Each structure stands twice: as C-alpha cells, then as structure tokens.
mmCIF file of C-alpha atoms in Angstrom:
data_model
loop_
_atom_site.group_PDB
_atom_site.id
_atom_site.type_symbol
_atom_site.label_atom_id
_atom_site.label_comp_id
_atom_site.label_asym_id
_atom_site.label_seq_id
_atom_site.Cartn_x
_atom_site.Cartn_y
_atom_site.Cartn_z
ATOM 1 C CA UNK A 8 75.370 4.039 -83.102
ATOM 2 C CA UNK A 9 72.589 1.615 -82.176
ATOM 3 C CA UNK A 10 69.084 2.595 -83.289
ATOM 4 C CA UNK A 11 66.227 2.604 -80.762
ATOM 5 C CA UNK A 12 64.447 -0.352 -82.373
ATOM 6 C CA UNK A 13 67.602 -2.470 -82.124
ATOM 7 C CA UNK A 14 67.979 -1.709 -78.404
ATOM 8 C CA UNK A 15 64.331 -2.614 -77.764
ATOM 9 C CA UNK A 16 64.496 -5.843 -79.809
ATOM 10 C CA UNK A 17 66.384 -7.662 -77.027
ATOM 11 C CA UNK A 18 63.979 -6.754 -74.257
ATOM 12 C CA UNK A 19 61.642 -9.326 -72.696
ATOM 13 C CA UNK A 20 58.849 -6.763 -72.876
ATOM 14 C CA UNK A 21 57.858 -4.268 -75.503
ATOM 15 C CA UNK A 22 57.369 -0.759 -74.060
ATOM 16 C CA UNK A 23 54.758 1.509 -75.593
ATOM 17 C CA UNK A 24 56.509 4.433 -77.256
ATOM 18 C CA UNK A 25 54.505 7.622 -77.540
ATOM 19 C CA UNK A 26 56.576 10.417 -79.016
ATOM 20 C CA UNK A 27 56.811 14.126 -78.276
ATOM 21 C CA UNK A 28 53.907 16.108 -76.878
ATOM 22 C CA UNK A 29 51.477 13.186 -76.823
ATOM 23 C CA UNK A 30 53.943 11.145 -74.823
ATOM 24 C CA UNK A 31 54.270 13.857 -72.192
ATOM 25 C CA UNK A 32 50.482 14.179 -72.016
ATOM 26 C CA UNK A 33 50.095 10.430 -71.502
ATOM 27 C CA UNK A 34 52.700 10.436 -68.749
ATOM 28 C CA UNK A 35 50.961 13.404 -67.059
ATOM 29 C CA UNK A 36 47.689 11.486 -66.851
ATOM 30 C CA UNK A 37 49.164 8.077 -66.078
ATOM 31 C CA UNK A 38 46.782 6.085 -63.843
ATOM 32 C CA UNK A 39 49.441 5.398 -61.176
ATOM 33 C CA UNK A 40 50.485 9.065 -60.834
ATOM 34 C CA UNK A 41 49.123 10.928 -57.819
ATOM 35 C CA UNK A 42 51.006 14.196 -58.222
ATOM 36 C CA UNK A 43 52.515 15.516 -61.431
ATOM 37 C CA UNK A 44 55.509 17.862 -61.406
ATOM 38 C CA UNK A 45 55.296 20.208 -64.355
ATOM 39 C CA UNK A 46 58.851 21.097 -65.236
ATOM 40 C CA UNK A 47 58.828 21.694 -68.979
ATOM 41 C CA UNK A 48 60.076 25.055 -70.241
ATOM 42 C CA UNK A 49 57.570 27.774 -71.163
ATOM 43 C CA UNK A 50 54.000 27.351 -72.299
ATOM 44 C CA UNK A 51 54.703 23.826 -73.659
ATOM 45 C CA UNK A 52 53.635 22.555 -70.231
ATOM 46 C CA UNK A 53 50.074 23.831 -70.492
ATOM 47 C CA UNK A 54 48.711 20.778 -72.373
ATOM 48 C CA UNK A 55 50.271 18.131 -70.056
ATOM 49 C CA UNK A 56 49.211 20.158 -67.030
ATOM 50 C CA UNK A 57 45.627 20.365 -68.276
ATOM 51 C CA UNK A 58 45.676 16.616 -69.035
ATOM 52 C CA UNK A 59 46.893 15.874 -65.512
ATOM 53 C CA UNK A 60 44.236 18.109 -63.954
ATOM 54 C CA UNK A 61 41.488 16.539 -66.025
ATOM 55 C CA UNK A 62 42.736 13.142 -64.825
ATOM 56 C CA UNK A 63 42.476 14.336 -61.199
ATOM 57 C CA UNK A 64 46.217 14.553 -60.522
ATOM 58 C CA UNK A 65 47.543 17.137 -58.062
ATOM 59 C CA UNK A 66 50.082 19.509 -59.650
ATOM 60 C CA UNK A 67 53.480 20.435 -58.251
ATOM 61 C CA UNK A 68 54.082 23.588 -60.288
ATOM 62 C CA UNK A 69 57.744 24.207 -61.062
ATOM 63 C CA UNK A 70 57.156 27.264 -63.215
ATOM 64 C CA UNK A 71 55.308 30.548 -63.573
ATOM 65 C CA UNK A 72 54.189 30.273 -67.154
ATOM 66 C CA UNK A 73 51.342 27.858 -66.458
ATOM 67 C CA UNK A 74 49.579 30.385 -64.301
ATOM 68 C CA UNK A 75 50.691 33.476 -66.185
ATOM 69 C CA UNK A 76 49.598 32.201 -69.604
ATOM 70 C CA UNK A 77 46.854 29.801 -68.555
ATOM 71 C CA UNK A 78 45.737 30.903 -65.096
ATOM 72 C CA UNK A 79 42.206 32.007 -66.106
ATOM 73 C CA UNK A 80 41.686 28.509 -67.564
ATOM 74 C CA UNK A 81 43.878 26.326 -65.348
ATOM 75 C CA UNK A 82 42.652 27.551 -61.946
ATOM 76 C CA UNK A 83 38.930 26.999 -62.580
ATOM 77 C CA UNK A 84 39.740 23.635 -64.143
ATOM 78 C CA UNK A 85 41.736 22.593 -61.042
ATOM 79 C CA UNK A 86 38.844 23.717 -58.853
ATOM 80 C CA UNK A 87 36.357 21.766 -60.983
ATOM 81 C CA UNK A 88 38.410 18.580 -60.662
ATOM 82 C CA UNK A 89 39.235 19.162 -56.963
ATOM 83 C CA UNK A 90 42.965 19.243 -57.784
ATOM 84 C CA UNK A 91 45.563 21.021 -55.665
ATOM 85 C CA UNK A 92 48.197 23.163 -57.343
ATOM 86 C CA UNK A 93 51.241 23.315 -55.094
ATOM 87 C CA UNK A 94 54.301 25.506 -55.791
ATOM 88 C CA UNK A 95 57.546 23.618 -56.396
ATOM 89 C CA UNK A 96 59.629 26.528 -57.780
ATOM 90 C CA UNK A 97 61.984 28.214 -55.299
ATOM 91 C CA UNK A 98 60.376 31.604 -54.536
ATOM 92 C CA UNK A 99 56.847 30.315 -54.886
ATOM 93 C CA UNK A 100 57.465 27.382 -52.599
ATOM 94 C CA UNK A 101 59.154 29.601 -50.002
ATOM 95 C CA UNK A 102 56.219 32.011 -49.976
ATOM 96 C CA UNK A 103 53.759 29.162 -49.809
ATOM 97 C CA UNK A 104 55.579 27.681 -46.798
ATOM 98 C CA UNK A 105 55.676 31.043 -45.027
ATOM 99 C CA UNK A 106 51.914 31.619 -45.286
ATOM 100 C CA UNK A 107 50.815 28.169 -44.134
ATOM 101 C CA UNK A 108 48.524 28.521 -41.152
ATOM 102 C CA UNK A 109 47.950 32.246 -41.521
ATOM 103 C CA UNK A 110 44.317 33.315 -41.372
ATOM 104 C CA UNK A 111 42.867 34.859 -44.509
ATOM 105 C CA UNK A 112 43.767 38.542 -44.718
ATOM 106 C CA UNK A 113 46.635 38.270 -42.208
ATOM 107 C CA UNK A 114 49.317 38.909 -44.802
ATOM 108 C CA UNK A 115 49.749 42.503 -45.878
ATOM 109 C CA UNK A 116 52.624 42.162 -48.348
ATOM 110 C CA UNK A 117 55.532 39.992 -49.460
ATOM 111 C CA UNK A 118 58.873 41.474 -50.414
ATOM 112 C CA UNK A 119 61.118 39.361 -52.671
ATOM 113 C CA UNK A 120 64.766 40.335 -52.700
ATOM 114 C CA UNK A 121 67.229 39.694 -55.524
ATOM 115 C CA UNK A 122 69.978 37.152 -55.039
ATOM 116 C CA UNK A 123 73.639 37.433 -55.921
ATOM 117 C CA UNK A 124 73.255 38.141 -59.668
ATOM 118 C CA UNK A 125 75.576 39.851 -62.130
ATOM 119 C CA UNK A 126 74.472 43.367 -61.124
ATOM 120 C CA UNK A 127 74.473 42.955 -57.347
ATOM 121 C CA UNK A 128 77.340 45.422 -56.824
ATOM 122 C CA UNK A 129 76.417 47.907 -59.545
ATOM 123 C CA UNK A 130 75.217 51.348 -58.546
ATOM 124 C CA UNK A 131 71.696 52.131 -59.793
ATOM 125 C CA UNK A 132 72.970 54.919 -62.066
ATOM 126 C CA UNK A 133 75.147 52.423 -63.994
ATOM 127 C CA UNK A 134 72.263 50.006 -64.754
ATOM 128 C CA UNK A 135 71.183 52.059 -67.794
ATOM 129 C CA UNK A 136 74.523 51.061 -69.398
ATOM 130 C CA UNK A 137 73.987 47.301 -69.036
ATOM 131 C CA UNK A 138 74.859 45.107 -72.042
ATOM 132 C CA UNK A 139 73.917 41.450 -72.598
ATOM 133 C CA UNK A 140 77.538 40.480 -72.040
ATOM 134 C CA UNK A 141 77.343 42.048 -68.592
ATOM 135 C CA UNK A 142 74.245 40.098 -67.703
ATOM 136 C CA UNK A 143 75.960 36.841 -68.711
ATOM 137 C CA UNK A 144 78.695 37.332 -66.113
ATOM 138 C CA UNK A 145 76.930 35.588 -63.233
ATOM 139 C CA UNK A 146 79.304 35.408 -60.277
ATOM 140 C CA UNK A 147 78.206 32.001 -58.955
ATOM 141 C CA UNK A 148 77.107 29.649 -61.757
ATOM 142 C CA UNK A 149 76.515 29.078 -65.471
ATOM 143 C CA UNK A 150 72.848 28.428 -66.170
ATOM 144 C CA UNK A 151 72.834 29.042 -69.928
ATOM 145 C CA UNK A 152 72.233 32.369 -71.628
ATOM 146 C CA UNK A 153 68.456 32.731 -71.315
ATOM 147 C CA UNK A 154 68.174 31.780 -67.644
ATOM 148 C CA UNK A 155 71.259 33.847 -66.744
ATOM 149 C CA UNK A 156 69.857 36.975 -68.427
ATOM 150 C CA UNK A 157 66.397 36.346 -66.918
ATOM 151 C CA UNK A 158 67.999 36.044 -63.501
ATOM 152 C CA UNK A 159 70.203 39.121 -63.883
ATOM 153 C CA UNK A 160 67.302 41.303 -65.067
ATOM 154 C CA UNK A 161 64.828 39.813 -62.504
ATOM 155 C CA UNK A 162 62.611 38.817 -65.423
ATOM 156 C CA UNK A 163 62.239 35.426 -63.686
ATOM 157 C CA UNK A 164 60.741 36.951 -60.517
#
C-alpha cells in the first residue's frame, strides 16, 4: 500500500491538506463556491453549513437535521447574511417545487404519502408485532440498516 505522502511526492504541485472537520469547513467556505450542498450525515453538517452561510454561500440542503437541530440558529444566520436555503432532499425539494408561485397563505396543507417500504402490505393491526428484522426487508433496495429502518418506520419523513 502506498502512503498518502508518497503519492503526493510525485505531483508538480503540493495540495493543501486539511483533515477532518476543519477540511470540510474550509471547503464549505471556499471562495469559488457559490452554492454549498450539505450532504453529511446527522448534526455533523451544522458547522460546515454555518461556515458556508457566514461566507455568504447559498445552501442546497440535502438533510433535515440542519433545520431540526439548528433551525433557530441557522435560519436567522442565513437571513442576516442574505443566504438562500434551498431544499435538495427528495420530499423537501418536491414540496418546494409544488409551492413555487403560490401566494402566501394559499396552501392549506401538504400530505406526504409513504413509498413502497417493508410494511406497505401489512394490515395496521399487525404493525404492533414489527421486529427490526422485518423492517430490514425492504422490497426494492438495500440502503444499509439505519436508513432502511428509518424508511420503514417513516422516521425519515
């Protein structure tokens, strides 16, 4: 196995290497970036998102956690820096697209429906018997245990 330093030794240029969280923060506020897609799992994306907002970068939000965990801080900060937060995650983006052009107050409610998850054909009475193994039997794809269970239980909605 070739070590990172050995690979870089033959380059005509020497890249700046900034590890871990600080590296992600620096990328999020890079001077050439216009819009930053936040796609890191969980609350770990809060710091890079805040850094991008403070640098005046628009945010394409590919998660819920940023607004759930940091909304009371993130939204006023985005407003202060005149930054747009645009939804890039599936349901959020679909809702956003549907409401474009509607006058304020024109929307009464939004109904999200569940997709073809592991319990799609189960009668409601049987749901109280659900086991983790049942939730992991997604009929269409393998997304890993956490995402599959979140999807099956609608925790991700």
